[in-house]
Coordinates of C-alpha atoms in Angstrom, one line a residue:
M1 CA -84.2 19.1 -43.2
I2 CA -83.2 17.1 -46.2
R3 CA -79.7 18.8 -46.1
R4 CA -79.1 17.8 -42.5
V5 CA -80.1 14.2 -43.3
F6 CA -77.7 14.2 -46.2
I7 CA -74.8 15.4 -44.0
A8 CA -75.6 12.8 -41.4
L9 CA -75.7 10.0 -43.9
L10 CA -72.4 11.3 -45.5
L11 CA -70.7 11.3 -42.1
L12 CA -71.8 7.8 -41.3
V13 CA -70.8 6.4 -44.7
S14 CA -67.6 8.3 -45.2
P15 CA -65.6 6.3 -42.5
L16 CA -66.6 3.1 -44.3
L17 CA -65.3 4.4 -47.6
A18 CA -62.2 6.1 -46.4
E19 CA -59.0 4.1 -45.7
T20 CA -58.5 3.6 -41.9
P21 CA -55.4 5.4 -40.7
T22 CA -52.8 3.1 -39.3
Q23 CA -49.7 3.6 -37.3
R24 CA -47.4 1.6 -35.1
V25 CA -47.3 1.7 -31.3
G26 CA -45.5 4.7 -30.1
Q27 CA -45.3 6.5 -33.4
P28 CA -47.3 9.7 -34.1
L29 CA -50.3 9.5 -36.4
E30 CA -51.6 12.6 -38.0
I31 CA -55.3 12.7 -39.0
R32 CA -56.1 15.9 -40.9
E33 CA -59.2 17.7 -42.1
I34 CA -61.7 15.8 -40.0
Y35 CA -65.1 17.7 -40.3
I36 CA -67.3 17.6 -37.2
P37 CA -70.6 19.5 -37.2
G38 CA -71.7 21.4 -34.1
G39 CA -69.7 23.0 -31.4
E40 CA -65.9 22.8 -30.9
V41 CA -64.6 19.5 -29.5
K42 CA -61.5 19.0 -27.4
A43 CA -59.4 16.0 -26.5
K44 CA -60.4 14.3 -23.3
P45 CA -57.7 15.0 -20.6
R46 CA -55.7 12.0 -19.5
R47 CA -56.2 11.5 -15.8
D48 CA -54.2 8.2 -15.6
R49 CA -52.2 5.8 -17.8
Q50 CA -55.3 3.7 -18.7
P51 CA -56.4 5.3 -22.0
P52 CA -54.5 3.5 -24.9
L53 CA -54.4 6.7 -27.0
M54 CA -52.8 10.0 -26.5
V55 CA -54.7 12.6 -28.5
R56 CA -53.8 16.2 -29.2
V57 CA -55.8 18.7 -31.3
V58 CA -53.2 20.4 -33.5
E59 CA -55.4 22.8 -35.4
V60 CA -59.1 23.9 -35.5
K61 CA -60.5 25.7 -38.5
P62 CA -64.1 27.0 -38.6
A63 CA -66.3 25.5 -41.2
K64 CA -69.9 25.8 -42.1
D65 CA -72.1 24.4 -39.3
G66 CA -69.0 23.0 -37.5
F67 CA -65.2 22.9 -37.5
R68 CA -62.4 21.0 -39.3
Y69 CA -59.8 19.5 -37.1
D70 CA -56.2 18.3 -37.4
F71 CA -55.3 15.6 -34.8
E72 CA -52.2 14.0 -33.6
V73 CA -52.7 10.5 -32.1
Q74 CA -50.1 8.3 -30.4
G75 CA -51.1 4.7 -29.7
L76 CA -49.8 3.0 -26.6
D77 CA -51.4 -0.3 -27.2
A78 CA -52.1 -2.1 -30.4
G79 CA -55.8 -2.4 -31.5
S80 CA -58.7 -0.8 -33.5
Y81 CA -60.1 2.4 -31.9
N82 CA -62.6 5.2 -32.6
L83 CA -61.0 8.6 -32.0
A84 CA -64.5 10.0 -31.2
E85 CA -64.4 8.1 -27.9
F86 CA -61.3 10.2 -26.8
L87 CA -62.9 13.5 -27.6
E88 CA -65.3 15.5 -25.6
A89 CA -68.0 17.8 -27.3
P90 CA -70.4 20.3 -26.0
A91 CA -74.1 19.5 -25.5
G92 CA -76.0 18.9 -28.7
T93 CA -72.8 17.9 -30.7
V94 CA -72.5 14.4 -32.0
I95 CA -69.1 13.3 -33.0
P96 CA -69.0 10.8 -35.9
A97 CA -66.9 7.8 -35.8
I98 CA -63.3 8.3 -36.6
P99 CA -61.7 4.8 -36.9
L100 CA -58.0 4.2 -36.7
E101 CA -55.6 1.3 -36.3
I102 CA -52.7 1.0 -34.0
T103 CA -50.4 -2.0 -34.8
S104 CA -47.4 -3.5 -33.3
G105 CA -46.2 -5.0 -36.7
L106 CA -43.1 -3.8 -38.4
P107 CA -43.4 -1.8 -41.5
P108 CA -42.7 -3.6 -44.9
G109 CA -39.1 -4.2 -45.6
L110 CA -38.1 -4.7 -41.9
V111 CA -37.4 -8.1 -40.3
N112 CA -37.4 -9.1 -36.8
P113 CA -34.0 -9.4 -35.1
N114 CA -32.5 -12.8 -34.7
K115 CA -33.1 -14.4 -31.3
N116 CA -30.1 -14.6 -28.9
Q117 CA -28.6 -18.1 -28.8
A118 CA -26.7 -19.5 -26.0
G119 CA -23.0 -19.7 -26.5
E120 CA -19.8 -20.3 -24.8
L121 CA -18.3 -17.5 -22.8
P122 CA -14.9 -16.2 -23.9
K123 CA -12.0 -17.5 -22.0
L124 CA -10.6 -15.4 -19.3
G125 CA -7.6 -13.4 -20.3
G126 CA -6.3 -12.3 -23.7
Y127 CA -3.5 -10.3 -25.1
R128 CA -3.6 -7.7 -22.4
T129 CA -3.5 -10.2 -19.6
K130 CA -0.6 -12.1 -21.2
M131 CA 1.4 -8.9 -21.6
M132 CA 0.7 -8.0 -17.9
V133 CA 1.8 -11.5 -16.8
F134 CA 5.0 -11.3 -18.9
G135 CA 5.6 -7.8 -17.7
G136 CA 5.3 -8.8 -14.1
L137 CA 7.7 -11.7 -14.7
W138 CA 10.2 -9.5 -16.3
V139 CA 10.1 -7.0 -13.4
A140 CA 10.4 -9.8 -10.9
G141 CA 13.4 -11.3 -12.7
F142 CA 15.0 -7.8 -13.0
V143 CA 14.6 -7.2 -9.3
S144 CA 15.9 -10.6 -8.5
I145 CA 19.1 -9.9 -10.5
L146 CA 19.6 -6.6 -8.9
L147 CA 19.3 -8.1 -5.4
W148 CA 21.6 -11.0 -6.3
R149 CA 24.3 -8.6 -7.6
K150 CA 24.0 -6.4 -4.5
K151 CA 24.3 -9.5 -2.2
S152 CA 27.2 -10.7 -4.2
S153 CA 28.9 -7.3 -4.0
L154 CA 28.4 -7.1 -0.3
A155 CA 29.8 -10.6 0.1
A156 CA 32.8 -9.8 -2.0
G157 CA 33.4 -6.6 0.0
T158 CA 33.1 -8.6 3.2
D159 CA 35.5 -11.2 2.0
A160 CA 37.9 -8.5 0.9
A161 CA 37.7 -6.7 4.2
A162 CA 38.1 -9.9 6.1
G163 CA 41.3 -10.7 4.1
A164 CA 42.8 -7.2 4.4
S165 CA 45.2 -6.3 7.2
L166 CA 44.3 -3.9 10.0
T167 CA 46.5 -1.2 8.5
E168 CA 44.8 -1.6 5.0
R169 CA 41.3 -1.3 6.7
L170 CA 42.3 1.7 8.7
R171 CA 44.1 3.6 5.9
P172 CA 41.1 4.8 3.8
L173 CA 39.1 5.6 7.0
V174 CA 41.9 7.7 8.5
G175 CA 42.4 9.5 5.2
A176 CA 38.8 10.3 5.0
A177 CA 38.8 11.4 8.7
A178 CA 41.7 13.8 7.9
K179 CA 39.6 15.5 5.1
G180 CA 36.4 15.7 7.2
E181 CA 34.7 13.3 4.9
L182 CA 34.1 10.4 7.3
S183 CA 30.5 9.3 7.6
S184 CA 29.0 8.4 11.0
D185 CA 29.1 4.7 10.2
D186 CA 32.7 4.8 9.1
R187 CA 33.6 6.8 12.2
A188 CA 32.0 4.2 14.4
R189 CA 33.8 1.5 12.4
L190 CA 37.1 3.3 12.7
E191 CA 36.7 3.5 16.6
R192 CA 35.8 -0.2 16.8
L193 CA 39.0 -1.1 14.9
V194 CA 41.2 1.1 17.0
I195 CA 39.7 0.1 20.3
G196 CA 39.7 -3.6 19.3
H197 CA 43.4 -3.5 18.3
W198 CA 44.4 -2.0 21.6
R199 CA 42.2 -4.2 23.8
E200 CA 44.2 -7.2 22.5
R201 CA 47.4 -5.5 23.6
R202 CA 46.3 -3.6 26.8
P203 CA 44.6 -6.0 29.2
D204 CA 43.8 -2.9 31.3
I205 CA 41.3 -1.5 28.8
A206 CA 39.8 -4.8 27.6
A207 CA 36.8 -4.5 30.0
M208 CA 36.3 -0.7 29.5
A209 CA 33.5 0.8 27.7
P210 CA 34.4 2.4 24.3
A211 CA 34.3 6.0 25.5
E212 CA 36.4 5.2 28.6
A213 CA 38.8 3.1 26.4
M214 CA 39.2 6.1 24.1
M215 CA 40.0 8.4 27.0
K216 CA 42.6 5.9 28.2
L217 CA 44.2 5.7 24.7
R218 CA 44.6 9.5 24.6
N219 CA 47.3 9.1 27.3
D220 CA 48.9 6.1 25.8
A221 CA 52.2 6.7 24.1
D222 CA 51.6 4.3 21.2
A223 CA 47.9 4.9 20.7
S224 CA 47.6 8.6 21.4
P225 CA 49.0 10.0 18.1
L226 CA 46.1 8.6 16.0
V227 CA 43.5 9.1 18.7
L228 CA 44.5 12.8 19.2
A229 CA 44.7 13.3 15.4
L230 CA 41.1 11.9 15.0
E231 CA 39.8 14.3 17.6
R232 CA 41.7 17.2 15.9
W233 CA 40.4 16.3 12.5
L234 CA 36.9 16.0 13.8
H235 CA 36.8 19.8 14.5
A236 CA 39.4 21.0 12.0
P237 CA 39.7 18.7 8.9
S238 CA 43.0 19.2 7.0
N239 CA 43.7 18.7 3.4
T240 CA 47.5 19.0 4.0
T241 CA 47.8 15.6 5.6
S242 CA 50.1 13.6 3.4
P243 CA 50.1 9.8 3.0
G244 CA 53.4 9.8 4.8
D245 CA 51.7 11.4 7.9
I246 CA 49.0 8.8 7.7
E247 CA 51.5 5.9 7.5
K248 CA 53.3 7.3 10.6
L249 CA 50.0 7.3 12.5
L250 CA 49.2 3.8 11.4
A251 CA 52.7 2.4 12.2
P252 CA 51.5 1.1 15.7
Y253 CA 48.7 -0.9 14.0
A254 CA 51.0 -2.8 11.4

């Protein structure tokens, strides 16, 4: 009897003498070698998120008239707690008070971060934006120069063609036709030059369609040599046509 009274008094007084375990919110707290007389106790199951402590029994070691326990506790809210309220024991077993402290304070040596202060937003842009703008301007300028040079070349070519005689305009086209190197556009241009020339000199073909005019020119004494030669080269190009032959064909157009 005296022994049981002594143990009970010791259990009641020991929490007052021992230093209260303390840990920060969210950090695990280990409480080791806690002697509890009687039957084996277990952590109460968490049925919802209301309990401020998460308790886990890490190890149970048999001891005389009871057990020794190692607990791991994680506090979810700051405050002072009694671990015994989060344990369940069999009938006849009284769990002594197991105080612990959960705090939200920082450990010694750490300071709170500085508060954010309102400041001016950085200006839109920067080195990358400037480089993109300069690059875009350079590309636009380069394209403008290319278009201007192409337009100038076309204008120069048009002026040169406008100043050239009919023979000078026909000569390269006829030479290309003889070699079979005449493009569709140049062939159409060649036919327009030939028909246009003879329309000015043959009132009877002035109102004819191009195809009809070409048929008419096949039988014309002056126009037929070049027209028939063009038809022949269309099917059988010749590399033996000399410049003298071309000049003879172009004689009626001088």
